[in-house]
Amino acid sequence: MVWMMNALVDRLKAEHAVPKVVAPHLGKIKTAQGGTIDADATLENSAPVLFDAVVIANGQQSVEALKKIGMTREYLINTFRHCKTLMLIGDAVSLMDYFHIPKSLPDNKPDDGLLFPDSLGKDELDKLVKAIAIDCHKARDMDPPLV
């Protein structure tokens, strides 16, 4: 996961973005490989509306931990409602079903701001950068909101 985060951060910085790691708590976050990643902010102190996109990395252990944190649901729903880009990699896509968040538009057309790759490579990073550039995925903007 560390290499994935580094690749993501490096690409976003190359695009002049300012990536932040948001986690359930501040400080060191343990990875499945035994490494650590420093969290810049928490789910509670940094609303998703402040960001152009939210990316959740792959990893069943991490996904299961996120399912147990109520703020995860709120974070994903607010990202969705504010029409922001949302990328869930691999196992993380299960969070959409778990929290009852649609993975496509009501007419079953794909939403260019919802990305669910199995892994993170150059093509997926390109799609993420393209989706972030759109800024607001208006097809998702509905009253009342879907979630």
CSV table of C-alpha atoms in Angstrom, one decimal:
chain,number,residue,atom,x,y,z
A,1,MET,CA,0.0,0.0,0.0
A,2,VAL,CA,2.9,2.4,0.7
A,3,TRP,CA,4.1,2.2,-2.9
A,4,MET,CA,0.5,2.8,-4.1
A,5,MET,CA,0.2,5.9,-1.9
A,6,ASN,CA,3.6,7.2,-3.0
A,7,ALA,CA,2.7,6.7,-6.7
A,8,LEU,CA,-0.6,8.5,-6.1
A,9,VAL,CA,1.0,11.4,-4.1
A,10,ASP,CA,3.8,11.8,-6.7
A,11,ARG,CA,1.4,11.9,-9.6
A,12,LEU,CA,-0.9,14.4,-7.9
A,13,LYS,CA,2.0,16.6,-7.0
A,14,ALA,CA,3.2,16.5,-10.6
A,15,GLU,CA,-0.2,17.9,-11.5
A,16,HIS,CA,0.3,20.7,-8.9
A,17,ALA,CA,-2.2,19.2,-6.5
A,18,VAL,CA,-1.7,19.2,-2.8
A,19,PRO,CA,-2.6,15.6,-1.7
A,20,LYS,CA,-3.4,14.9,2.0
A,21,VAL,CA,-3.8,11.7,3.8
A,22,VAL,CA,-7.0,11.6,5.8
A,23,ALA,CA,-7.4,8.8,8.3
A,24,PRO,CA,-9.5,7.9,11.3
A,25,HIS,CA,-6.8,9.4,13.5
A,26,LEU,CA,-3.8,11.6,13.3
A,27,GLY,CA,-0.3,10.2,13.4
A,28,LYS,CA,1.1,7.0,12.0
A,29,ILE,CA,-1.2,4.6,10.2
A,30,LYS,CA,0.1,1.0,10.0
A,31,THR,CA,0.0,-0.7,6.7
A,32,ALA,CA,-0.6,-4.4,6.0
A,33,GLN,CA,3.1,-4.7,5.0
A,34,GLY,CA,4.3,-3.4,8.3
A,35,GLY,CA,5.1,0.1,7.2
A,36,THR,CA,3.5,3.4,8.2
A,37,ILE,CA,1.9,6.4,6.5
A,38,ASP,CA,1.6,9.7,8.3
A,39,ALA,CA,-2.0,11.1,8.4
A,40,ASP,CA,-2.3,14.8,7.7
A,41,ALA,CA,-5.9,15.0,8.9
A,42,THR,CA,-8.8,13.0,10.3
A,43,LEU,CA,-12.2,12.0,9.0
A,44,GLU,CA,-13.7,14.3,11.7
A,45,ASN,CA,-11.6,17.4,11.3
A,46,SER,CA,-11.4,17.7,7.5
A,47,ALA,CA,-14.7,17.5,5.6
A,48,PRO,CA,-14.6,16.0,2.1
A,49,VAL,CA,-16.0,19.2,0.6
A,50,LEU,CA,-12.5,20.7,1.2
A,51,PHE,CA,-11.0,18.3,-1.3
A,52,ASP,CA,-11.4,17.8,-5.0
A,53,ALA,CA,-11.3,14.0,-4.7
A,54,VAL,CA,-11.2,11.2,-2.2
A,55,VAL,CA,-9.2,8.0,-2.8
A,56,ILE,CA,-9.5,4.9,-0.6
A,57,ALA,CA,-6.7,2.4,-1.1
A,58,ASN,CA,-7.0,-1.3,-1.4
A,59,GLY,CA,-6.7,-3.7,1.5
A,60,GLN,CA,-9.3,-5.9,3.1
A,61,GLN,CA,-8.1,-5.2,6.7
A,62,SER,CA,-8.3,-1.5,6.1
A,63,VAL,CA,-11.7,-1.7,4.5
A,64,GLU,CA,-13.1,-3.8,7.4
A,65,ALA,CA,-11.7,-1.2,9.9
A,66,LEU,CA,-13.3,1.6,7.9
A,67,LYS,CA,-16.7,-0.1,8.0
A,68,LYS,CA,-16.6,0.0,11.8
A,69,ILE,CA,-16.1,3.8,11.9
A,70,GLY,CA,-19.4,5.8,11.5
A,71,MET,CA,-17.5,8.8,10.0
A,72,THR,CA,-16.5,6.7,7.0
A,73,ARG,CA,-20.1,6.5,5.8
A,74,GLU,CA,-20.7,10.3,6.3
A,75,TYR,CA,-17.4,11.0,4.5
A,76,LEU,CA,-18.3,8.9,1.5
A,77,ILE,CA,-21.8,10.2,1.3
A,78,ASN,CA,-20.7,13.8,1.5
A,79,THR,CA,-18.1,13.2,-1.2
A,80,PHE,CA,-20.8,11.7,-3.3
A,81,ARG,CA,-23.4,14.5,-2.6
A,82,HIS,CA,-20.9,17.2,-3.4
A,83,CYS,CA,-20.3,15.6,-6.8
A,84,LYS,CA,-16.6,15.1,-6.0
A,85,THR,CA,-14.4,12.5,-7.6
A,86,LEU,CA,-14.3,9.3,-5.6
A,87,MET,CA,-11.9,6.5,-6.3
A,88,LEU,CA,-12.1,3.2,-4.4
A,89,ILE,CA,-9.4,0.8,-5.2
A,90,GLY,CA,-9.8,-3.0,-5.1
A,91,ASP,CA,-11.5,-4.2,-1.9
A,92,ALA,CA,-12.4,-0.6,-1.0
A,93,VAL,CA,-15.3,-0.6,-3.6
A,94,SER,CA,-17.2,-2.8,-1.1
A,95,LEU,CA,-17.7,0.3,1.0
A,96,MET,CA,-20.1,1.6,-1.6
A,97,ASP,CA,-22.4,-1.4,-1.2
A,98,TYR,CA,-21.9,-1.5,2.6
A,99,PHE,CA,-23.0,2.1,3.1
A,100,HIS,CA,-25.7,1.9,0.3
A,101,ILE,CA,-24.1,4.5,-2.0
A,102,PRO,CA,-24.9,4.0,-5.7
A,103,LYS,CA,-22.0,3.0,-8.0
A,104,SER,CA,-23.6,4.5,-11.0
A,105,LEU,CA,-26.2,7.1,-12.0
A,106,PRO,CA,-30.0,6.2,-11.7
A,107,ASP,CA,-30.2,5.5,-15.4
A,108,ASN,CA,-27.3,3.0,-14.9
A,109,LYS,CA,-25.0,5.1,-16.9
A,110,PRO,CA,-21.5,5.3,-15.6
A,111,ASP,CA,-20.5,8.3,-13.5
A,112,ASP,CA,-17.1,9.6,-14.7
A,113,GLY,CA,-16.4,10.8,-11.1
A,114,LEU,CA,-16.8,7.3,-9.6
A,115,LEU,CA,-13.7,5.2,-10.2
A,116,PHE,CA,-13.4,1.6,-9.1
A,117,PRO,CA,-10.1,0.1,-10.4
A,118,ASP,CA,-8.8,-3.2,-9.2
A,119,SER,CA,-5.3,-1.7,-8.8
A,120,LEU,CA,-3.5,1.6,-9.3
A,121,GLY,CA,-1.3,2.0,-12.3
A,122,LYS,CA,-0.6,4.7,-14.9
A,123,ASP,CA,-3.9,4.3,-16.7
A,124,GLU,CA,-5.9,4.6,-13.4
A,125,LEU,CA,-3.9,7.6,-12.3
A,126,ASP,CA,-4.6,9.3,-15.7
A,127,LYS,CA,-8.3,8.6,-15.2
A,128,LEU,CA,-8.2,10.0,-11.7
A,129,VAL,CA,-6.4,13.2,-12.9
A,130,LYS,CA,-9.0,13.6,-15.7
A,131,ALA,CA,-11.9,13.1,-13.3
A,132,ILE,CA,-10.5,15.6,-10.8
A,133,ALA,CA,-10.1,18.2,-13.6
A,134,ILE,CA,-13.9,18.1,-14.1
A,135,ASP,CA,-14.2,19.5,-10.6
A,136,CYS,CA,-18.0,18.8,-10.2
A,137,HIS,CA,-19.7,15.7,-11.6
A,138,LYS,CA,-23.1,17.4,-12.1
A,139,ALA,CA,-24.9,14.4,-13.3
A,140,ARG,CA,-24.9,13.3,-9.6
A,141,ASP,CA,-26.4,16.5,-8.4
A,142,MET,CA,-30.1,15.7,-7.6
A,143,ASP,CA,-32.8,17.1,-5.3
A,144,PRO,CA,-33.4,15.1,-3.2
A,145,PRO,CA,-30.0,13.5,-3.3
A,146,LEU,CA,-29.6,9.8,-4.0
A,147,VAL,CA,-28.1,9.3,-0.6
